[in-house]
PDB file of C-alpha atoms in Angstrom:
ATOM      1  CA  MET A  15     -19.461  12.950 -17.957  1.00 86.00           C
ATOM      2  CA  ALA A  16     -21.820  10.066 -17.224  1.00 93.00           C
ATOM      3  CA  LYS A  17     -25.354  10.551 -15.955  1.00 96.00           C
ATOM      4  CA  GLN A  18     -25.857  10.336 -12.182  1.00 97.00           C
ATOM      5  CA  LEU A  19     -26.628   6.741 -11.179  1.00 98.00           C
ATOM      6  CA  ASP A  20     -29.763   6.014  -9.176  1.00 98.00           C
ATOM      7  CA  TYR A  21     -29.943   5.091  -5.493  1.00 98.00           C
ATOM      8  CA  HIS A  22     -30.300   1.329  -5.958  1.00 98.00           C
ATOM      9  CA  THR A  23     -27.372   1.078  -8.367  1.00 98.00           C
ATOM     10  CA  ILE A  24     -25.121   3.105  -6.069  1.00 98.00           C
ATOM     11  CA  ARG A  25     -26.141   0.970  -3.100  1.00 98.00           C
ATOM     12  CA  GLU A  26     -25.211  -2.165  -5.043  1.00 98.00           C
ATOM     13  CA  ILE A  27     -21.848  -0.673  -6.050  1.00 98.00           C
ATOM     14  CA  PHE A  28     -20.887   0.116  -2.478  1.00 98.00           C
ATOM     15  CA  THR A  29     -22.236  -3.178  -1.201  1.00 98.00           C
ATOM     16  CA  ARG A  30     -19.742  -4.840  -3.547  1.00 98.00           C
ATOM     17  CA  PHE A  31     -16.900  -2.535  -2.483  1.00 98.00           C
ATOM     18  CA  GLN A  32     -17.667  -3.319   1.150  1.00 98.00           C
ATOM     19  CA  ALA A  33     -17.818  -7.066   0.527  1.00 98.00           C
ATOM     20  CA  ALA A  34     -14.419  -6.933  -1.192  1.00 97.00           C
ATOM     21  CA  GLU A  35     -12.777  -4.840   1.559  1.00 96.00           C
ATOM     22  CA  ALA A  36     -14.836  -4.047   4.634  1.00 96.00           C
ATOM     23  CA  GLU A  37     -12.331  -1.639   6.234  1.00 93.00           C
ATOM     24  CA  PRO A  38     -10.341   0.164   3.529  1.00 93.00           C
ATOM     25  CA  LYS A  39      -7.351   2.108   4.798  1.00 88.00           C
ATOM     26  CA  GLY A  40      -5.487   5.125   3.553  1.00 88.00           C
ATOM     27  CA  GLU A  41      -1.998   4.284   2.341  1.00 91.00           C
ATOM     28  CA  LEU A  42      -0.081   7.156   3.954  1.00 96.00           C
ATOM     29  CA  ASP A  43       1.943   6.128   7.016  1.00 97.00           C
ATOM     30  CA  HIS A  44       1.409   8.253  10.131  1.00 97.00           C
ATOM     31  CA  VAL A  45       1.518   7.918  13.913  1.00 97.00           C
ATOM     32  CA  ASN A  46      -0.788  10.740  15.049  1.00 98.00           C
ATOM     33  CA  ALA A  47      -2.972  13.553  13.737  1.00 98.00           C
ATOM     34  CA  TYR A  48       0.020  15.836  13.211  1.00 98.00           C
ATOM     35  CA  THR A  49       2.041  13.381  11.119  1.00 98.00           C
ATOM     36  CA  LEU A  50      -1.114  12.633   9.120  1.00 98.00           C
ATOM     37  CA  VAL A  51      -1.513  16.343   8.282  1.00 98.00           C
ATOM     38  CA  VAL A  52       2.126  16.531   7.226  1.00 98.00           C
ATOM     39  CA  ALA A  53       1.974  13.331   5.179  1.00 98.00           C
ATOM     40  CA  VAL A  54      -1.177  14.356   3.314  1.00 96.00           C
ATOM     41  CA  ALA A  55       0.228  17.837   2.637  1.00 95.00           C
ATOM     42  CA  LEU A  56       3.406  16.249   1.257  1.00 97.00           C
ATOM     43  CA  SER A  57       1.425  13.887  -0.972  1.00 94.00           C
ATOM     44  CA  ALA A  58       0.278  16.621  -3.365  1.00 89.00           C
ATOM     45  CA  GLN A  59       1.724  15.752  -6.790  1.00 88.00           C
ATOM     46  CA  ALA A  60       3.537  12.787  -5.260  1.00 92.00           C
ATOM     47  CA  THR A  61       2.771   9.122  -4.703  1.00 92.00           C
ATOM     48  CA  ASP A  62       1.847   7.750  -1.299  1.00 93.00           C
ATOM     49  CA  ALA A  63       4.711   5.262  -1.578  1.00 95.00           C
ATOM     50  CA  GLY A  64       7.162   8.089  -2.265  1.00 96.00           C
ATOM     51  CA  VAL A  65       5.872  10.091   0.706  1.00 97.00           C
ATOM     52  CA  ASN A  66       6.080   7.058   3.018  1.00 98.00           C
ATOM     53  CA  LYS A  67       9.690   6.480   1.992  1.00 97.00           C
ATOM     54  CA  ALA A  68      10.590  10.111   2.692  1.00 96.00           C
ATOM     55  CA  THR A  69       8.761  10.348   6.031  1.00 97.00           C
ATOM     56  CA  LYS A  70       9.913   7.020   7.464  1.00 96.00           C
ATOM     57  CA  GLU A  71      12.951   8.549   9.139  1.00 97.00           C
ATOM     58  CA  LEU A  72      11.498  12.061   9.440  1.00 98.00           C
ATOM     59  CA  PHE A  73       8.621  10.951  11.670  1.00 98.00           C
ATOM     60  CA  LYS A  74      10.991   8.993  13.916  1.00 97.00           C
ATOM     61  CA  ILE A  75      12.642  12.241  14.965  1.00 97.00           C
ATOM     62  CA  ALA A  76       9.844  14.782  14.383  1.00 98.00           C
ATOM     63  CA  ASP A  77       6.380  13.489  15.222  1.00 98.00           C
ATOM     64  CA  THR A  78       5.161  16.731  16.851  1.00 98.00           C
ATOM     65  CA  PRO A  79       5.157  20.324  15.599  1.00 98.00           C
ATOM     66  CA  GLU A  80       7.615  21.258  18.340  1.00 98.00           C
ATOM     67  CA  LYS A  81      10.116  18.621  17.192  1.00 98.00           C
ATOM     68  CA  MET A  82       9.627  19.637  13.554  1.00 98.00           C
ATOM     69  CA  LEU A  83      10.433  23.256  14.410  1.00 98.00           C
ATOM     70  CA  ALA A  84      13.534  22.105  16.261  1.00 98.00           C
ATOM     71  CA  LEU A  85      14.610  20.167  13.166  1.00 98.00           C
ATOM     72  CA  GLY A  86      14.241  23.300  11.056  1.00 97.00           C
ATOM     73  CA  GLU A  87      13.520  23.914   7.407  1.00 98.00           C
ATOM     74  CA  GLU A  88      16.867  22.605   6.157  1.00 97.00           C
ATOM     75  CA  GLY A  89      16.478  19.449   8.219  1.00 97.00           C
ATOM     76  CA  VAL A  90      13.006  18.851   6.804  1.00 98.00           C
ATOM     77  CA  THR A  91      14.288  19.531   3.284  1.00 98.00           C
ATOM     78  CA  GLU A  92      16.988  16.880   3.640  1.00 97.00           C
ATOM     79  CA  HIS A  93      14.398  14.253   4.533  1.00 97.00           C
ATOM     80  CA  ILE A  94      11.852  15.052   1.809  1.00 97.00           C
ATOM     81  CA  LYS A  95      14.044  16.032  -1.149  1.00 96.00           C
ATOM     82  CA  THR A  96      12.979  12.915  -3.078  1.00 96.00           C
ATOM     83  CA  ILE A  97       9.418  14.351  -3.244  1.00 96.00           C
ATOM     84  CA  GLY A  98       8.279  16.811  -5.909  1.00 91.00           C
ATOM     85  CA  LEU A  99       8.140  20.496  -4.882  1.00 94.00           C
ATOM     86  CA  TYR A 100      10.097  19.561  -1.751  1.00 96.00           C
ATOM     87  CA  ARG A 101      11.491  23.037  -1.009  1.00 96.00           C
ATOM     88  CA  ASN A 102       8.094  24.696  -0.936  1.00 97.00           C
ATOM     89  CA  LYS A 103       6.635  21.779   0.989  1.00 97.00           C
ATOM     90  CA  ALA A 104       9.404  22.029   3.604  1.00 98.00           C
ATOM     91  CA  LYS A 105       8.600  25.726   4.054  1.00 98.00           C
ATOM     92  CA  ASN A 106       4.920  24.907   4.527  1.00 98.00           C
ATOM     93  CA  VAL A 107       5.633  22.135   7.026  1.00 98.00           C
ATOM     94  CA  ILE A 108       7.603  24.568   9.166  1.00 98.00           C
ATOM     95  CA  LYS A 109       4.972  27.314   8.806  1.00 98.00           C
ATOM     96  CA  LEU A 110       2.067  25.059   9.722  1.00 98.00           C
ATOM     97  CA  SER A 111       4.043  23.616  12.630  1.00 98.00           C
ATOM     98  CA  ARG A 112       4.683  27.121  13.987  1.00 98.00           C
ATOM     99  CA  ILE A 113       0.982  28.013  13.694  1.00 98.00           C
ATOM    100  CA  LEU A 114      -0.008  24.797  15.501  1.00 98.00           C
ATOM    101  CA  VAL A 115       2.365  25.606  18.358  1.00 98.00           C
ATOM    102  CA  GLU A 116       1.496  29.306  18.617  1.00 98.00           C
ATOM    103  CA  ASP A 117      -2.264  29.159  17.992  1.00 98.00           C
ATOM    104  CA  TYR A 118      -3.369  25.629  18.906  1.00 98.00           C
ATOM    105  CA  ASN A 119      -1.036  24.595  21.746  1.00 98.00           C
ATOM    106  CA  GLY A 120       0.590  22.063  19.465  1.00 98.00           C
ATOM    107  CA  ASP A 121      -2.669  20.238  18.738  1.00 98.00           C
ATOM    108  CA  VAL A 122      -4.213  19.701  15.314  1.00 98.00           C
ATOM    109  CA  PRO A 123      -7.604  21.443  15.060  1.00 98.00           C
ATOM    110  CA  ASN A 124     -10.523  19.380  13.813  1.00 97.00           C
ATOM    111  CA  SER A 125     -12.669  21.769  11.832  1.00 97.00           C
ATOM    112  CA  ARG A 126     -12.297  22.002   8.061  1.00 96.00           C
ATOM    113  CA  ALA A 127     -11.905  25.790   8.178  1.00 97.00           C
ATOM    114  CA  ALA A 128      -9.147  25.674  10.797  1.00 98.00           C
ATOM    115  CA  LEU A 129      -7.301  22.950   8.916  1.00 98.00           C
ATOM    116  CA  GLU A 130      -7.601  24.818   5.623  1.00 97.00           C
ATOM    117  CA  SER A 131      -6.075  27.906   7.248  1.00 97.00           C
ATOM    118  CA  LEU A 132      -2.776  26.005   7.638  1.00 98.00           C
ATOM    119  CA  PRO A 133      -0.118  26.573   4.930  1.00 97.00           C
ATOM    120  CA  GLY A 134      -0.106  23.770   2.350  1.00 95.00           C
ATOM    121  CA  VAL A 135      -3.437  22.364   3.565  1.00 97.00           C
ATOM    122  CA  GLY A 136      -6.312  22.584   1.100  1.00 94.00           C
ATOM    123  CA  ARG A 137      -9.833  21.208   1.186  1.00 94.00           C
ATOM    124  CA  LYS A 138      -8.770  17.731   0.074  1.00 93.00           C
ATOM    125  CA  THR A 139      -6.088  17.467   2.758  1.00 95.00           C
ATOM    126  CA  ALA A 140      -8.489  18.731   5.418  1.00 96.00           C
ATOM    127  CA  ASN A 141     -11.111  16.184   4.384  1.00 96.00           C
ATOM    128  CA  VAL A 142      -8.596  13.321   4.483  1.00 95.00           C
ATOM    129  CA  VAL A 143      -7.500  14.264   8.007  1.00 97.00           C
ATOM    130  CA  LEU A 144     -11.077  14.693   9.271  1.00 97.00           C
ATOM    131  CA  ASN A 145     -12.032  11.322   7.813  1.00 96.00           C
ATOM    132  CA  MET A 146      -9.003   9.248   8.746  1.00 95.00           C
ATOM    133  CA  TRP A 147      -8.275  10.655  12.187  1.00 97.00           C
ATOM    134  CA  TRP A 148     -11.645  11.802  13.495  1.00 96.00           C
ATOM    135  CA  HIS A 149     -13.837   9.389  11.475  1.00 95.00           C
ATOM    136  CA  HIS A 150     -15.921  12.222  10.088  1.00 96.00           C
ATOM    137  CA  PRO A 151     -17.604  11.181   6.807  1.00 95.00           C
ATOM    138  CA  SER A 152     -15.844  13.900   4.816  1.00 95.00           C
ATOM    139  CA  GLN A 153     -15.039  13.166   1.186  1.00 95.00           C
ATOM    140  CA  ALA A 154     -11.585  13.950  -0.153  1.00 93.00           C
ATOM    141  CA  VAL A 155     -11.842  14.140  -3.949  1.00 95.00           C
ATOM    142  CA  ASP A 156      -8.581  13.446  -5.740  1.00 93.00           C
ATOM    143  CA  THR A 157      -7.883  12.728  -9.424  1.00 94.00           C
ATOM    144  CA  HIS A 158      -8.814   9.050  -8.994  1.00 95.00           C
ATOM    145  CA  ILE A 159     -12.236   9.816  -7.516  1.00 97.00           C
ATOM    146  CA  PHE A 160     -12.878  12.593 -10.032  1.00 97.00           C
ATOM    147  CA  ARG A 161     -12.133  10.205 -12.908  1.00 97.00           C
ATOM    148  CA  LEU A 162     -14.097   7.276 -11.462  1.00 98.00           C
ATOM    149  CA  GLY A 163     -17.063   9.431 -10.463  1.00 98.00           C
ATOM    150  CA  ASN A 164     -17.426  10.943 -13.916  1.00 98.00           C
ATOM    151  CA  ARG A 165     -16.757   7.752 -15.863  1.00 97.00           C
ATOM    152  CA  SER A 166     -19.087   5.530 -13.874  1.00 98.00           C
ATOM    153  CA  GLY A 167     -21.861   7.917 -12.871  1.00 98.00           C
ATOM    154  CA  ILE A 168     -21.317   7.302  -9.150  1.00 98.00           C
ATOM    155  CA  CYS A 169     -20.673  10.993  -8.508  1.00 98.00           C
ATOM    156  CA  PRO A 170     -20.336  13.045 -11.692  1.00 98.00           C
ATOM    157  CA  GLY A 171     -19.418  16.719 -11.451  1.00 97.00           C
ATOM    158  CA  LYS A 172     -17.617  19.427 -13.387  1.00 97.00           C
ATOM    159  CA  ASP A 173     -15.144  20.121 -10.585  1.00 97.00           C
ATOM    160  CA  VAL A 174     -13.973  18.546  -7.335  1.00 94.00           C
ATOM    161  CA  VAL A 175     -16.474  20.442  -5.181  1.00 95.00           C
ATOM    162  CA  ALA A 176     -19.347  19.276  -7.384  1.00 97.00           C
ATOM    163  CA  VAL A 177     -18.093  15.678  -7.149  1.00 97.00           C
ATOM    164  CA  GLU A 178     -17.749  15.995  -3.376  1.00 97.00           C
ATOM    165  CA  ARG A 179     -21.323  17.254  -3.171  1.00 97.00           C
ATOM    166  CA  ALA A 180     -22.533  14.391  -5.397  1.00 98.00           C
ATOM    167  CA  ILE A 181     -20.897  11.873  -3.053  1.00 97.00           C
ATOM    168  CA  GLU A 182     -22.545  13.451  -0.028  1.00 96.00           C
ATOM    169  CA  ASP A 183     -25.935  13.692  -1.756  1.00 97.00           C
ATOM    170  CA  HIS A 184     -26.137  10.313  -3.485  1.00 98.00           C
ATOM    171  CA  ILE A 185     -24.091   7.725  -1.594  1.00 98.00           C
ATOM    172  CA  PRO A 186     -26.128   6.105   1.209  1.00 98.00           C
ATOM    173  CA  VAL A 187     -25.108   7.258   4.663  1.00 97.00           C
ATOM    174  CA  ASP A 188     -24.051   3.799   5.851  1.00 97.00           C
ATOM    175  CA  PHE A 189     -21.281   3.829   3.204  1.00 98.00           C
ATOM    176  CA  GLN A 190     -20.154   7.451   3.657  1.00 96.00           C
ATOM    177  CA  GLN A 191     -17.384   6.784   6.178  1.00 95.00           C
ATOM    178  CA  HIS A 192     -15.332   4.687   3.771  1.00 96.00           C
ATOM    179  CA  ALA A 193     -16.703   5.960   0.457  1.00 97.00           C
ATOM    180  CA  HIS A 194     -13.687   8.006  -0.588  1.00 94.00           C
ATOM    181  CA  HIS A 195     -11.229   5.247   0.332  1.00 95.00           C
ATOM    182  CA  TRP A 196     -13.110   2.646  -1.697  1.00 97.00           C
ATOM    183  CA  MET A 197     -13.207   4.992  -4.668  1.00 97.00           C
ATOM    184  CA  ILE A 198      -9.571   6.085  -4.396  1.00 95.00           C
ATOM    185  CA  LEU A 199      -8.382   2.480  -4.284  1.00 95.00           C
ATOM    186  CA  HIS A 200     -10.659   1.471  -7.167  1.00 97.00           C
ATOM    187  CA  GLY A 201      -9.472   4.425  -9.240  1.00 97.00           C
ATOM    188  CA  ARG A 202      -5.834   3.849  -8.353  1.00 94.00           C
ATOM    189  CA  TYR A 203      -5.693   0.140  -9.126  1.00 95.00           C
ATOM    190  CA  THR A 204      -8.638  -0.749 -11.415  1.00 97.00           C
ATOM    191  CA  CYS A 205     -10.255   2.302 -13.047  1.00 97.00           C
ATOM    192  CA  VAL A 206      -6.867   3.681 -14.049  1.00 97.00           C
ATOM    193  CA  ALA A 207      -6.488   6.678 -16.344  1.00 94.00           C
ATOM    194  CA  ARG A 208      -5.158   5.382 -19.658  1.00 93.00           C
ATOM    195  CA  LYS A 209      -6.393   1.812 -19.893  1.00 94.00           C
ATOM    196  CA  PRO A 210      -8.908   0.933 -17.187  1.00 96.00           C
ATOM    197  CA  LYS A 211      -8.939  -2.719 -16.147  1.00 97.00           C
ATOM    198  CA  CYS A 212     -12.604  -3.219 -16.925  1.00 97.00           C
ATOM    199  CA  GLY A 213     -12.209  -6.990 -17.250  1.00 95.00           C
ATOM    200  CA  ALA A 214     -11.247  -7.173 -13.567  1.00 96.00           C
ATOM    201  CA  CYS A 215     -13.742  -4.553 -12.361  1.00 98.00           C
ATOM    202  CA  LEU A 216     -16.281  -5.705  -9.793  1.00 97.00           C
ATOM    203  CA  ILE A 217     -18.788  -3.016 -10.834  1.00 98.00           C
ATOM    204  CA  ARG A 218     -18.348  -3.368 -14.603  1.00 97.00           C
ATOM    205  CA  ASP A 219     -22.016  -4.246 -15.171  1.00 97.00           C
ATOM    206  CA  LEU A 220     -23.186  -1.164 -13.235  1.00 98.00           C
ATOM    207  CA  CYS A 221     -20.743   1.373 -14.666  1.00 97.00           C
ATOM    208  CA  GLN A 222     -21.832   3.746 -17.445  1.00 95.00           C
ATOM    209  CA  PHE A 223     -18.359   4.157 -19.016  1.00 96.00           C
ATOM    210  CA  GLU A 224     -18.859   3.570 -22.747  1.00 92.00           C
ATOM    211  CA  ASP A 225     -15.282   2.729 -23.767  1.00 91.00           C
ATOM    212  CA  LYS A 226     -14.842  -0.344 -21.577  1.00 93.00           C
ATOM    213  CA  THR A 227     -11.751  -2.472 -22.127  1.00 90.00           C
ATOM    214  CA  GLU A 228     -11.736  -6.260 -22.038  1.00 80.00           C
TER     215      GLU A 228
END
């Protein structure tokens, strides 16, 4: 675990991220808050590209919890069977859809606690939805951010909650809205797990990772 970087270094890092891509976007396809919840829940232990492929046709016929319930668990299963853990995920999609209809009039709630009460929705999923749909500066820590944060010193922490807190505490407020997207994309495509692409990294000179590659 690297030492926590100072304010000025972190500001320079995010200034560079912003200059490279001013408006980073999440890579999960969705058409409304409900399909975003479903897509993010399905993305656990799956790639965004794989989820997008599976939901392309699903969301055409079931873009509300009511329509998803009408499709039924078997119908959902047929659409998402290319995704890992698809049977359990199909069950959760139906369960959360029923709760949304019965308890929230079919609307997606926008508090972290209410979102986390839905089957298959954890803290990371809730934070993604709050950030992407309601533009709340919540920080969804995935494996990419956890790796990047600890390697670089941007937001080191022993677990995902500690990393989330480090982001909130140390990244300047004007970068908070897009912070997790910049870090996810950097971790996914540059600061990769096995052989990070340090030679192409735009924050190489600011990063504390000792085993840099060429």
